Coordinates of C-alpha atoms in Angstrom, one line a residue:
M27 CA 136.6 12.9 75.4
N28 CA 139.1 15.1 76.3
R29 CA 139.2 17.2 79.7
R30 CA 140.9 20.6 80.6
P31 CA 143.7 20.7 83.4
F32 CA 143.2 20.6 87.0
I33 CA 143.1 24.7 87.5
A34 CA 140.3 24.8 84.4
V35 CA 138.2 21.8 85.9
L36 CA 137.7 22.7 89.8
G37 CA 137.3 26.6 88.0
V38 CA 134.2 25.9 86.0
T39 CA 131.5 28.2 87.8
T40 CA 134.4 31.2 87.7
L41 CA 134.4 30.2 83.7
L42 CA 130.9 29.7 82.8
V43 CA 130.0 33.1 84.9
A44 CA 132.4 35.0 82.5
A45 CA 131.9 33.9 79.2
C46 CA 129.6 31.3 78.4
S47 CA 128.5 30.8 75.7
S48 CA 125.6 31.8 73.4
S49 CA 124.3 29.1 71.2
T50 CA 120.8 29.5 70.5
P51 CA 118.5 26.8 68.9
G52 CA 119.1 28.0 64.5
T53 CA 115.4 29.1 63.2
K54 CA 114.9 25.9 61.2
T55 CA 111.7 25.9 58.6
T56 CA 111.5 22.6 56.7
A57 CA 110.3 20.1 58.7
G58 CA 111.2 16.8 57.9
K59 CA 110.0 12.9 58.4
P60 CA 108.9 11.7 62.2
L61 CA 111.2 11.3 64.9
I62 CA 110.9 7.9 66.6
Y63 CA 112.9 7.5 69.5
E64 CA 113.1 5.0 72.9
P65 CA 114.7 7.1 76.2
T66 CA 115.1 3.2 77.8
T67 CA 113.0 0.3 77.8
G68 CA 110.5 -1.5 80.4
V69 CA 108.6 1.7 81.3
T70 CA 105.1 1.7 82.0
F71 CA 103.4 4.5 79.9
S72 CA 100.9 6.6 82.3
D73 CA 98.9 10.0 81.2
D74 CA 100.4 11.9 83.6
F75 CA 103.4 14.4 82.2
N76 CA 104.0 16.1 85.5
P77 CA 108.1 17.0 85.6
Y78 CA 108.1 16.8 89.3
D79 CA 107.2 13.4 89.9
P80 CA 109.4 11.1 89.7
N81 CA 106.8 8.5 89.0
S82 CA 105.4 10.3 85.8
V83 CA 105.6 8.9 82.5
A84 CA 108.0 12.2 81.5
S85 CA 110.4 12.0 84.3
S86 CA 110.4 7.5 84.1
V87 CA 111.1 8.1 79.6
G88 CA 113.3 10.8 80.4
M89 CA 110.7 13.3 78.6
K90 CA 110.0 16.0 80.4
S91 CA 112.5 19.0 79.0
I92 CA 110.5 18.2 74.9
L93 CA 107.9 20.0 77.0
Y94 CA 109.2 21.9 79.9
E95 CA 112.9 23.7 79.6
P96 CA 115.6 24.6 81.7
L97 CA 117.2 28.2 82.0
V98 CA 120.9 26.9 80.3
E99 CA 121.8 23.6 78.6
F100 CA 124.6 22.2 80.3
D101 CA 127.0 19.7 78.3
Q102 CA 127.9 17.8 81.2
L103 CA 130.7 15.6 79.0
D104 CA 132.4 19.5 78.7
P105 CA 132.9 21.5 81.9
T106 CA 134.4 24.0 80.0
A107 CA 132.4 27.3 78.6
A108 CA 132.5 25.5 75.4
G109 CA 129.7 23.2 77.0
T110 CA 127.7 25.9 78.6
H111 CA 124.6 27.0 75.7
Y112 CA 122.2 29.7 77.5
W113 CA 118.2 29.1 76.9
L114 CA 115.5 30.3 78.5
A115 CA 118.4 32.6 80.3
T116 CA 120.4 34.5 79.0
A117 CA 123.0 35.4 81.9
Y118 CA 123.4 34.8 85.1
A119 CA 126.1 36.1 87.8
F120 CA 126.2 35.5 91.4
Q121 CA 126.3 37.6 94.3
N122 CA 126.8 38.0 97.8
G123 CA 129.3 35.4 98.3
G124 CA 127.3 32.7 96.0
K125 CA 124.3 33.3 98.4
D126 CA 122.2 34.8 96.0
L127 CA 122.0 33.9 91.6
Q128 CA 120.9 36.4 89.6
I129 CA 119.4 35.1 86.6
T130 CA 118.5 37.1 83.6
V131 CA 115.4 35.9 81.1
R132 CA 114.8 35.5 78.1
T133 CA 112.8 38.0 76.3
G134 CA 110.1 36.7 73.7
V135 CA 109.2 32.9 74.6
K136 CA 105.5 32.1 74.5
F137 CA 104.3 29.5 76.0
S138 CA 103.2 26.7 73.9
D139 CA 98.7 27.6 74.4
G140 CA 100.5 31.2 73.6
S141 CA 100.9 32.4 76.5
S142 CA 103.9 34.3 77.3
F143 CA 106.1 33.6 79.5
G144 CA 108.6 35.8 81.8
P145 CA 110.0 35.9 85.2
K146 CA 106.9 35.4 87.3
D147 CA 107.2 31.6 85.8
V148 CA 110.8 31.7 86.5
A149 CA 110.0 33.0 89.7
A150 CA 107.2 30.9 91.3
T151 CA 108.9 27.5 89.9
F152 CA 111.2 28.1 92.4
V153 CA 109.3 28.9 95.4
A154 CA 107.6 25.3 94.3
M155 CA 111.2 23.9 94.3
N156 CA 111.0 25.9 98.3
N157 CA 108.7 23.7 99.1
P158 CA 109.8 20.5 101.3
K159 CA 106.0 18.7 99.4
A160 CA 108.1 19.8 96.0
D161 CA 111.9 18.4 97.0
I162 CA 113.6 18.1 93.7
P163 CA 117.5 17.0 94.2
G164 CA 120.0 19.2 94.0
V165 CA 117.9 23.1 94.1
A166 CA 119.4 23.7 97.5
P167 CA 117.0 25.8 100.5
Q168 CA 115.8 29.5 99.0
A169 CA 116.4 31.6 102.4
S170 CA 113.5 33.9 101.2
P171 CA 111.5 33.7 98.2
P172 CA 113.0 35.0 94.7
T173 CA 112.9 38.5 93.6
I174 CA 111.9 40.3 90.7
S175 CA 113.8 44.0 89.3
G176 CA 112.7 44.0 85.5
N177 CA 114.3 40.5 83.8
N178 CA 116.1 39.9 86.3
V179 CA 114.9 36.8 88.8
T180 CA 117.4 37.1 92.1
L181 CA 117.2 33.4 93.7
H182 CA 118.2 33.7 97.3
F183 CA 119.9 30.2 99.0
S184 CA 120.8 29.8 102.8
T185 CA 124.1 29.0 101.1
P186 CA 126.9 29.0 98.8
Q187 CA 125.8 27.6 95.5
Y188 CA 128.1 27.7 93.5
T189 CA 128.0 23.6 93.0
G190 CA 124.4 23.9 92.1
L191 CA 123.9 25.1 88.8
W192 CA 123.5 21.5 86.9
A193 CA 120.6 21.8 89.0
I194 CA 119.4 25.1 89.7
L195 CA 119.9 26.3 85.9
G196 CA 120.2 22.3 84.1
T197 CA 117.6 20.9 85.1
T198 CA 114.7 22.9 87.2
Y199 CA 111.8 23.0 83.9
I200 CA 110.5 26.1 83.9
M201 CA 106.7 25.8 84.5
Q202 CA 103.6 28.5 83.9
A203 CA 103.3 30.4 87.2
S204 CA 100.2 29.2 88.0
V205 CA 101.3 25.5 87.3
A206 CA 103.9 25.9 89.9
N207 CA 101.9 27.1 92.1
Q208 CA 99.9 24.0 92.0
I209 CA 103.0 21.9 92.2
A210 CA 104.5 23.7 95.4
Q211 CA 101.5 22.3 97.0
A212 CA 101.1 19.0 95.3
P213 CA 104.2 17.6 93.9
T214 CA 103.1 14.7 92.9
M215 CA 99.3 15.9 90.9
Q216 CA 98.6 14.3 87.3
I217 CA 98.9 16.6 84.4
T218 CA 97.2 15.2 81.5
H219 CA 97.4 18.8 79.1
P220 CA 101.4 19.9 79.6
V221 CA 101.9 23.3 78.6
G222 CA 105.5 24.8 78.6
T223 CA 108.8 26.3 76.1
G224 CA 109.2 23.6 74.9
P225 CA 110.0 23.4 71.0
F226 CA 106.7 19.7 71.2
E227 CA 103.5 19.7 72.5
L228 CA 102.2 16.7 73.1
D229 CA 99.7 15.6 70.1
S230 CA 98.1 12.1 71.4
Y231 CA 98.7 9.9 74.5
S232 CA 98.1 6.1 74.3
T233 CA 100.0 3.4 76.7
S234 CA 101.7 2.2 73.4
L235 CA 102.5 5.3 71.7
I236 CA 103.2 8.8 72.4
K237 CA 103.0 11.6 70.1
F238 CA 104.2 14.9 69.8
K239 CA 103.7 17.5 67.7
P240 CA 106.2 21.1 67.0
N241 CA 105.1 24.1 68.9
T242 CA 104.2 26.3 66.8
H243 CA 105.0 29.4 69.3
Y244 CA 108.7 27.9 70.4
W245 CA 111.2 31.0 70.7
G246 CA 113.9 29.0 68.9
G247 CA 112.0 29.1 65.3
T248 CA 110.2 25.8 63.7
P249 CA 112.3 22.5 65.0
P250 CA 113.5 20.4 62.1
E251 CA 111.3 17.3 62.5
S252 CA 107.7 16.9 61.5
E253 CA 106.7 15.5 64.7
V254 CA 108.4 13.2 67.7
E255 CA 106.9 9.9 68.8
V256 CA 107.8 7.9 71.5
P257 CA 106.3 3.9 71.4
S258 CA 107.0 1.2 74.4
V259 CA 109.2 -0.5 74.4
A260 CA 109.6 -3.5 76.7
T261 CA 113.2 -4.8 76.6
N262 CA 116.6 -4.3 75.2
A263 CA 115.8 -7.3 72.7
A264 CA 113.3 -5.7 71.0
A265 CA 114.9 -2.3 71.4
S266 CA 117.6 -3.9 69.0
D267 CA 114.6 -5.2 66.8
A268 CA 113.0 -2.3 66.2
L269 CA 115.9 -0.6 64.9
V270 CA 117.5 -2.9 62.2
S271 CA 113.5 -2.7 61.3
A272 CA 113.4 0.9 61.1
Q273 CA 111.2 0.7 63.4
L274 CA 113.2 3.6 66.4
D275 CA 115.4 5.9 64.6
W276 CA 117.3 6.9 67.8
A277 CA 117.3 4.5 71.3
G278 CA 118.9 4.9 74.6
N279 CA 119.4 1.6 75.7
D280 CA 122.0 -0.5 76.4
I281 CA 122.4 -3.1 73.2
P282 CA 124.1 -6.1 72.7
N283 CA 126.4 -6.5 70.0
I284 CA 124.9 -3.4 68.6
Y285 CA 127.6 -3.7 66.1
A286 CA 126.9 -6.7 65.1
S287 CA 124.1 -6.7 65.0
F288 CA 123.2 -3.0 63.7
V289 CA 126.0 -0.7 62.7
N290 CA 127.4 -3.0 60.5
L291 CA 124.5 -3.5 58.5
D292 CA 124.3 -0.3 57.2
P293 CA 128.1 1.2 58.6
Q294 CA 126.4 4.4 56.3
T295 CA 123.7 5.4 58.0
N296 CA 124.3 3.0 61.4
H297 CA 125.7 5.0 64.1
A298 CA 126.4 4.4 68.4
W299 CA 128.8 6.5 70.0
F300 CA 128.7 5.7 73.7
A301 CA 130.7 8.5 75.9
S302 CA 131.1 7.7 79.4
G303 CA 129.1 9.9 81.3
S304 CA 128.5 8.4 85.0
T305 CA 130.1 6.0 87.5
V306 CA 127.6 2.9 87.9
A307 CA 127.5 1.2 91.4
L308 CA 126.4 -1.2 93.6
R309 CA 123.7 0.2 95.8
F310 CA 122.6 -1.0 99.3
N311 CA 119.9 -0.8 101.6
L312 CA 121.3 0.0 104.9
S313 CA 117.9 1.4 106.5
P314 CA 116.7 -0.4 109.3
G315 CA 115.7 -4.5 108.6
N316 CA 118.5 -3.6 105.1
G317 CA 115.3 -5.4 103.4
G318 CA 116.0 -8.6 104.7
A319 CA 118.9 -8.9 103.9
T320 CA 122.2 -9.8 106.5
G321 CA 125.8 -8.8 106.7
I322 CA 125.7 -5.6 104.3
G323 CA 125.1 -3.5 107.3
D324 CA 128.6 -4.3 108.1
V325 CA 131.2 -2.4 106.6
A326 CA 133.9 -4.4 106.2
V327 CA 131.0 -6.9 104.0
R328 CA 130.8 -3.8 101.9
K329 CA 134.4 -3.5 100.9
A330 CA 134.2 -7.9 100.5
V331 CA 131.9 -7.7 98.1
S332 CA 133.1 -4.9 96.4
Y333 CA 136.9 -6.7 96.0
G334 CA 135.3 -9.9 95.2
I335 CA 133.5 -8.6 91.8
D336 CA 135.2 -9.0 88.8
R337 CA 134.2 -6.0 87.0
N338 CA 136.1 -7.4 83.6
A339 CA 133.0 -9.7 83.4
L340 CA 131.0 -7.5 84.1
A341 CA 132.2 -4.6 81.8
L342 CA 132.3 -7.6 78.4
L343 CA 129.7 -10.0 79.2
G344 CA 127.3 -8.0 81.0
E345 CA 127.8 -4.8 78.6
S346 CA 129.5 -5.9 75.7
G347 CA 132.3 -4.5 76.6
Y348 CA 130.9 -0.5 75.9
E349 CA 131.2 -0.1 79.7
V350 CA 135.2 -0.2 80.8
P351 CA 135.5 -1.8 84.6
A352 CA 136.1 1.0 87.7
T353 CA 139.4 1.3 88.8
S354 CA 138.8 3.7 91.8
S355 CA 137.2 3.2 95.2
G356 CA 136.5 6.7 95.3
G357 CA 133.1 6.8 93.3
L358 CA 134.9 9.7 90.5
I359 CA 134.5 9.1 86.9
L360 CA 137.6 8.4 84.8
P361 CA 139.4 9.6 83.5
A362 CA 137.1 12.2 83.1
Q363 CA 137.6 13.9 86.5
K364 CA 141.0 12.1 87.2
A365 CA 142.4 15.6 88.2
F366 CA 140.6 15.6 91.8
L367 CA 142.6 12.3 92.8
P368 CA 144.4 11.9 95.8
S369 CA 148.2 13.0 94.7
D370 CA 149.1 10.3 96.9
G371 CA 148.1 7.9 94.9
S372 CA 145.8 6.3 97.0
L373 CA 143.1 6.1 95.0
T374 CA 143.8 5.7 92.1
S375 CA 143.5 2.1 90.1
D376 CA 143.0 0.3 93.7
L377 CA 140.2 -1.9 92.4
S378 CA 140.7 -5.0 91.2
T379 CA 138.9 -5.3 87.8
T380 CA 139.6 -9.6 88.3
G381 CA 138.1 -10.2 91.9
N382 CA 139.0 -11.2 94.9
V383 CA 142.7 -9.8 93.9
P384 CA 144.7 -11.4 97.2
D385 CA 148.0 -9.5 98.7
A386 CA 151.9 -10.3 98.3
A387 CA 152.4 -10.1 95.1
T388 CA 149.7 -10.4 92.7
A389 CA 148.6 -6.8 94.2
K390 CA 151.9 -5.7 94.0
A391 CA 151.6 -6.3 90.6
D392 CA 148.1 -4.9 90.1
K393 CA 149.0 -2.1 92.2
L394 CA 146.9 -2.8 94.9
P395 CA 146.9 -1.9 98.1
A396 CA 149.1 -4.8 99.9
G397 CA 145.3 -6.6 102.8
D398 CA 142.7 -5.3 100.4
D399 CA 141.4 -9.0 98.7
V400 CA 137.9 -10.7 100.1
Y401 CA 140.0 -12.7 102.7
E402 CA 141.4 -10.8 104.8
I403 CA 139.2 -7.7 104.4
L404 CA 136.5 -10.2 106.0
T405 CA 139.0 -11.7 109.3
S406 CA 140.0 -9.0 109.5
G407 CA 136.2 -7.6 110.5
G408 CA 135.5 -10.6 112.6
W409 CA 133.9 -13.1 110.5
K410 CA 134.8 -17.0 110.3
A411 CA 135.6 -18.7 107.0
P412 CA 133.8 -20.9 105.2
A413 CA 134.7 -24.5 107.1
S414 CA 135.7 -25.6 102.9
S415 CA 137.5 -22.7 102.2
S416 CA 141.5 -22.7 102.0
Y417 CA 143.9 -19.5 102.4
N418 CA 147.5 -19.4 101.0
S419 CA 149.3 -16.6 103.0
G420 CA 152.2 -16.9 100.8
S421 CA 151.0 -16.5 97.7
G422 CA 147.3 -14.8 98.6
T423 CA 145.3 -17.7 97.4
Y424 CA 141.2 -18.2 98.8
K425 CA 139.3 -21.0 97.5
S426 CA 136.1 -21.1 99.6
G427 CA 135.4 -24.5 98.7
G428 CA 132.3 -24.4 97.8
N429 CA 129.0 -22.4 96.6
C430 CA 127.3 -20.6 99.1
D431 CA 123.6 -21.0 98.4
G432 CA 122.6 -20.8 102.1
T433 CA 121.7 -24.8 102.0
N434 CA 125.7 -25.9 103.0
L435 CA 127.5 -23.9 106.4
A436 CA 130.2 -25.0 105.7
N437 CA 130.8 -23.2 102.1
C438 CA 129.3 -19.8 103.6
W439 CA 131.3 -16.6 105.8
T440 CA 129.5 -17.1 109.3
K441 CA 129.8 -14.4 112.2
G442 CA 127.6 -15.6 115.0
S443 CA 124.9 -17.1 113.6
E444 CA 124.5 -15.1 110.6
I445 CA 125.7 -15.2 107.0
I446 CA 125.8 -12.5 104.1
K447 CA 122.5 -13.6 102.4
F448 CA 121.1 -10.5 100.3
S449 CA 119.2 -10.2 96.4
V450 CA 120.7 -8.2 94.1
Y451 CA 117.8 -6.3 92.6
D452 CA 117.0 -5.0 88.6
P453 CA 114.8 -5.0 85.8
V454 CA 114.7 -8.3 83.9
P455 CA 114.2 -6.0 80.1
F456 CA 117.4 -4.2 81.4
S457 CA 119.3 -6.6 79.8
D458 CA 122.8 -5.3 80.8
Y459 CA 122.3 -4.9 84.6
W460 CA 120.5 -8.3 84.3
E461 CA 123.1 -10.3 83.3
N462 CA 126.0 -8.5 85.8
A463 CA 123.4 -9.4 88.1
A464 CA 124.0 -12.7 87.9
L465 CA 127.2 -12.5 87.4
I466 CA 127.8 -11.0 90.4
S467 CA 126.0 -13.5 92.2
Q468 CA 128.1 -16.7 90.8
E469 CA 131.0 -14.6 91.7
L470 CA 130.1 -14.1 95.2
Q471 CA 129.0 -17.3 96.1
A472 CA 132.2 -18.7 94.8
L473 CA 134.2 -16.8 97.7
G474 CA 131.6 -17.7 100.6
M475 CA 128.6 -15.5 100.4
D476 CA 125.0 -16.9 99.6
V477 CA 123.9 -13.7 97.0
T478 CA 120.8 -14.0 94.3
T479 CA 119.0 -11.7 91.7
K480 CA 116.2 -10.4 92.1
P481 CA 114.3 -9.3 89.3
A482 CA 112.3 -6.6 89.0
Q483 CA 109.5 -7.0 85.1
G484 CA 110.0 -3.5 84.5
Y485 CA 111.6 0.0 85.7
S486 CA 108.2 1.3 86.5
D487 CA 107.9 -0.8 89.9
W488 CA 112.2 -1.1 90.1
N489 CA 112.3 2.7 90.1
A490 CA 108.8 3.0 92.7
N491 CA 110.4 0.3 95.1
I492 CA 114.1 1.5 95.7
T493 CA 113.0 5.3 95.7
G494 CA 109.5 4.4 98.2
T495 CA 109.8 0.8 99.4
P496 CA 112.3 0.1 101.8
S497 CA 111.2 -3.1 102.7
A498 CA 111.1 -4.7 98.7
W499 CA 115.0 -4.5 98.3
Q500 CA 118.5 -5.3 99.1
T501 CA 121.0 -4.3 97.1
A502 CA 120.8 -3.0 93.0
I503 CA 122.8 -2.0 90.3
H504 CA 122.0 1.9 89.3
W505 CA 123.2 4.1 87.2
G506 CA 125.6 7.4 88.6
Q507 CA 123.7 10.8 88.4
G508 CA 126.7 11.9 85.9
G509 CA 127.3 15.9 85.5
Q510 CA 130.0 18.2 85.0
I511 CA 132.0 17.7 88.3
P512 CA 132.0 15.4 91.5
Y513 CA 129.6 17.3 92.8
T514 CA 126.7 15.8 91.6
Q515 CA 127.4 12.2 91.9
Y516 CA 128.8 12.7 95.5
E517 CA 125.3 15.2 96.1
D518 CA 123.5 11.7 95.7
W519 CA 125.1 9.0 97.0
F520 CA 125.4 11.4 100.4
D521 CA 123.1 13.9 101.3
G522 CA 120.1 11.7 102.8
S523 CA 118.4 15.2 103.9
S524 CA 116.8 15.1 100.3
S525 CA 114.1 12.6 100.3
T526 CA 115.0 11.9 96.1
T527 CA 118.7 11.2 96.5
A528 CA 120.7 7.6 96.3
A529 CA 121.9 8.2 100.4
H530 CA 118.2 8.9 101.2
D531 CA 117.0 5.5 99.3
E532 CA 119.8 4.0 100.7
G533 CA 119.3 5.6 104.1
Y534 CA 122.8 6.2 104.4
S535 CA 123.9 8.9 106.6
N536 CA 127.5 10.5 107.5
A537 CA 128.0 13.5 109.4
S538 CA 131.5 14.3 107.5
A539 CA 130.4 13.7 104.2
E540 CA 127.7 16.1 105.2
A541 CA 129.9 18.4 106.3
A542 CA 132.2 18.3 103.1
L543 CA 129.3 17.9 100.9
K544 CA 128.2 21.3 102.7
T545 CA 132.2 23.3 101.4
Y546 CA 132.1 21.6 98.5
A547 CA 128.9 23.5 98.0
G548 CA 130.4 26.5 99.5
T549 CA 133.4 26.7 98.3
D550 CA 134.5 29.7 95.2
P551 CA 135.9 26.7 92.3
S552 CA 138.6 28.8 91.8
D553 CA 139.9 28.3 96.0
T554 CA 141.4 25.5 95.0
A555 CA 143.1 25.5 98.3
T556 CA 139.7 24.6 100.1
L557 CA 137.8 22.4 97.2
S558 CA 140.3 19.5 96.6
P559 CA 140.7 18.8 100.6
A560 CA 136.9 18.3 100.7
V561 CA 136.5 16.3 97.0
Q562 CA 139.4 14.1 98.4
A563 CA 137.4 13.8 101.8
L564 CA 134.3 12.3 99.7
E565 CA 136.1 10.0 97.8
K566 CA 137.3 8.6 100.8
I567 CA 134.7 8.2 102.1
M568 CA 133.1 6.6 99.6
S569 CA 136.5 4.2 99.6
T570 CA 136.4 3.5 103.2
D571 CA 132.3 3.2 104.0
V572 CA 131.5 2.0 101.0
P573 CA 127.7 3.0 100.5
E574 CA 127.9 2.3 97.2
A575 CA 130.6 -0.3 95.7
P576 CA 131.7 1.5 91.9
L577 CA 131.2 -1.1 89.1
L578 CA 131.7 0.5 86.0
Y579 CA 132.2 4.3 84.2
G580 CA 127.9 4.0 83.0
A581 CA 127.9 5.0 78.9
D582 CA 125.4 8.1 78.6
W583 CA 123.6 5.5 75.6
N584 CA 123.3 6.0 71.8
V585 CA 122.4 4.5 69.3
Y586 CA 121.2 5.9 65.8
S587 CA 120.2 6.5 62.4
S588 CA 120.8 9.1 60.2
A589 CA 118.8 7.9 57.3
K590 CA 115.7 10.9 57.8
Y591 CA 118.6 13.2 60.3
V592 CA 121.9 13.9 60.3
G593 CA 123.8 16.3 63.1
W594 CA 123.7 13.9 65.3
P595 CA 126.5 14.1 68.2
D596 CA 129.2 11.9 67.5
Q597 CA 133.0 11.2 68.1
S598 CA 134.2 13.9 65.9
Q599 CA 131.3 16.4 66.7
P600 CA 130.7 15.9 70.3
Y601 CA 128.4 19.0 71.1
M602 CA 126.4 17.8 73.2
D603 CA 125.7 14.5 76.2
P604 CA 124.5 12.2 73.0
S605 CA 121.6 10.3 74.4
P606 CA 118.3 10.5 74.4
T607 CA 117.0 11.9 77.4
D608 CA 116.8 14.6 79.9
P609 CA 118.0 18.0 79.8
Q610 CA 119.7 17.8 76.2
M611 CA 116.5 16.6 74.0
P612 CA 115.8 20.2 73.5
Y613 CA 119.4 21.6 72.0
I614 CA 119.5 18.2 70.0
L615 CA 116.8 18.2 68.5
M616 CA 116.9 21.9 67.3
Q617 CA 120.5 20.8 65.4
L618 CA 119.0 17.9 63.7
K619 CA 118.8 18.4 60.3
P620 CA 116.2 16.8 57.5
V621 CA 117.5 14.3 55.0
S622 CA 116.2 15.9 51.2

């Protein structure tokens, strides 16, 4: 979808403070049929609805916001004031140079158990967020406890937080003060009987199906859905079958050939809309030992890996054309964030979409920098080309001579006694990522790197290993954090101080990136003279150090049926990020209307 000009994008926070939308849920009273949805496949259900435990079912499946709500609902696809909707807050304003954030709390709200919601619950939730034991991504350290004055809660941060609204207001899920106090001491405590302000409350739990019933105390009125059901779906193929047989109304995963297998069967009711909402990248494990990989600790190798991947193949074969190849090594979500690219064009279309692009004539035709091909990158980094390879510097043609699978070193790049050797670790149920992992293995083996695939049987074990077991993985294809502004993804990729970021999981640390992040976070968005250099410094670090290799512009998966409900976000009415996951679920669920 179209974005606003440069100044409007950079000035988003100022615009939001001055002119936020006042949209609230409707007061629908007619309940329709049960709505059955799945946000992702391959998750092992657990009887735990703790929104701050990354391995709880609420977090793993993306159903936190059905139960617990944020202060503001941000449409991450729309950075203007129109994409901001007050929720448990009715206003906010920065004070003290961006270090203090005053939040006006909505009145008349009750929790699902009938108890009153108020400023004390907001304050207690943020006290919990400030406890080192509860390391919540994006919520910066607070200098002192929140203060309450009437219906206002003021948060006091150690540094300006102009860029932190997505996390502070949009993805901090407010809990009862009594529960928040417990979370502060035990962030991963099990919660089997969740109580929140959301439109639904837990009805029943099993390892195969979770049911939610309407919250009779909901401040936004009666939800239009009589029930919301979340079944455990093992694979993307199973999700496709469930959609066709009307056992699913809404799916949030990649389903190959979705138009032929679902949409075209009944175009009047079957729909798909995949908005580009993140940058999918190949993550490198840079922690001590590299998970047993060799070579990826060398930036030349990481850059060569990035330039050797055929992104067109990933997009067309792995993603069925639903996602498009990444074109900038800086990691921005393009074209939505193109206003942040350097004006000299250095990071505009600097990635090959076909893989192993040579220099000279071909590079010039593709508008790529000379020398950005696998051969020149690795030889410049001190690597010795495979003995069986050939390279024509005139035409820029490189051939390895045979696949490097570790059995014949003549087919492999070497540096001393070391070869480039790593696996790509992803869940088999993620059919698109698993196909892409296989493609990357095939492409890079043919270029002289011993690259294999490593299967995870499901999301749960994969996520647990990536986030907590450095020795269990080497590289992995993973979606980005998305967000309205570049800071959201860069904070995840570069902030190694948080135990919940990709940078922490990868063991990556870069002082220059952290300094640029700090500048970015502390700059009023209207100060473009200060902000632009900070953003572009982060782009260049991503490009030159390659802690992650951008692969694709990730789709916000969204396949749905209008047989039971209408009013879905789509191309003609893009009122919200359409994926069935957090934090947008309350907003979308309250916009739907039952089909009579």
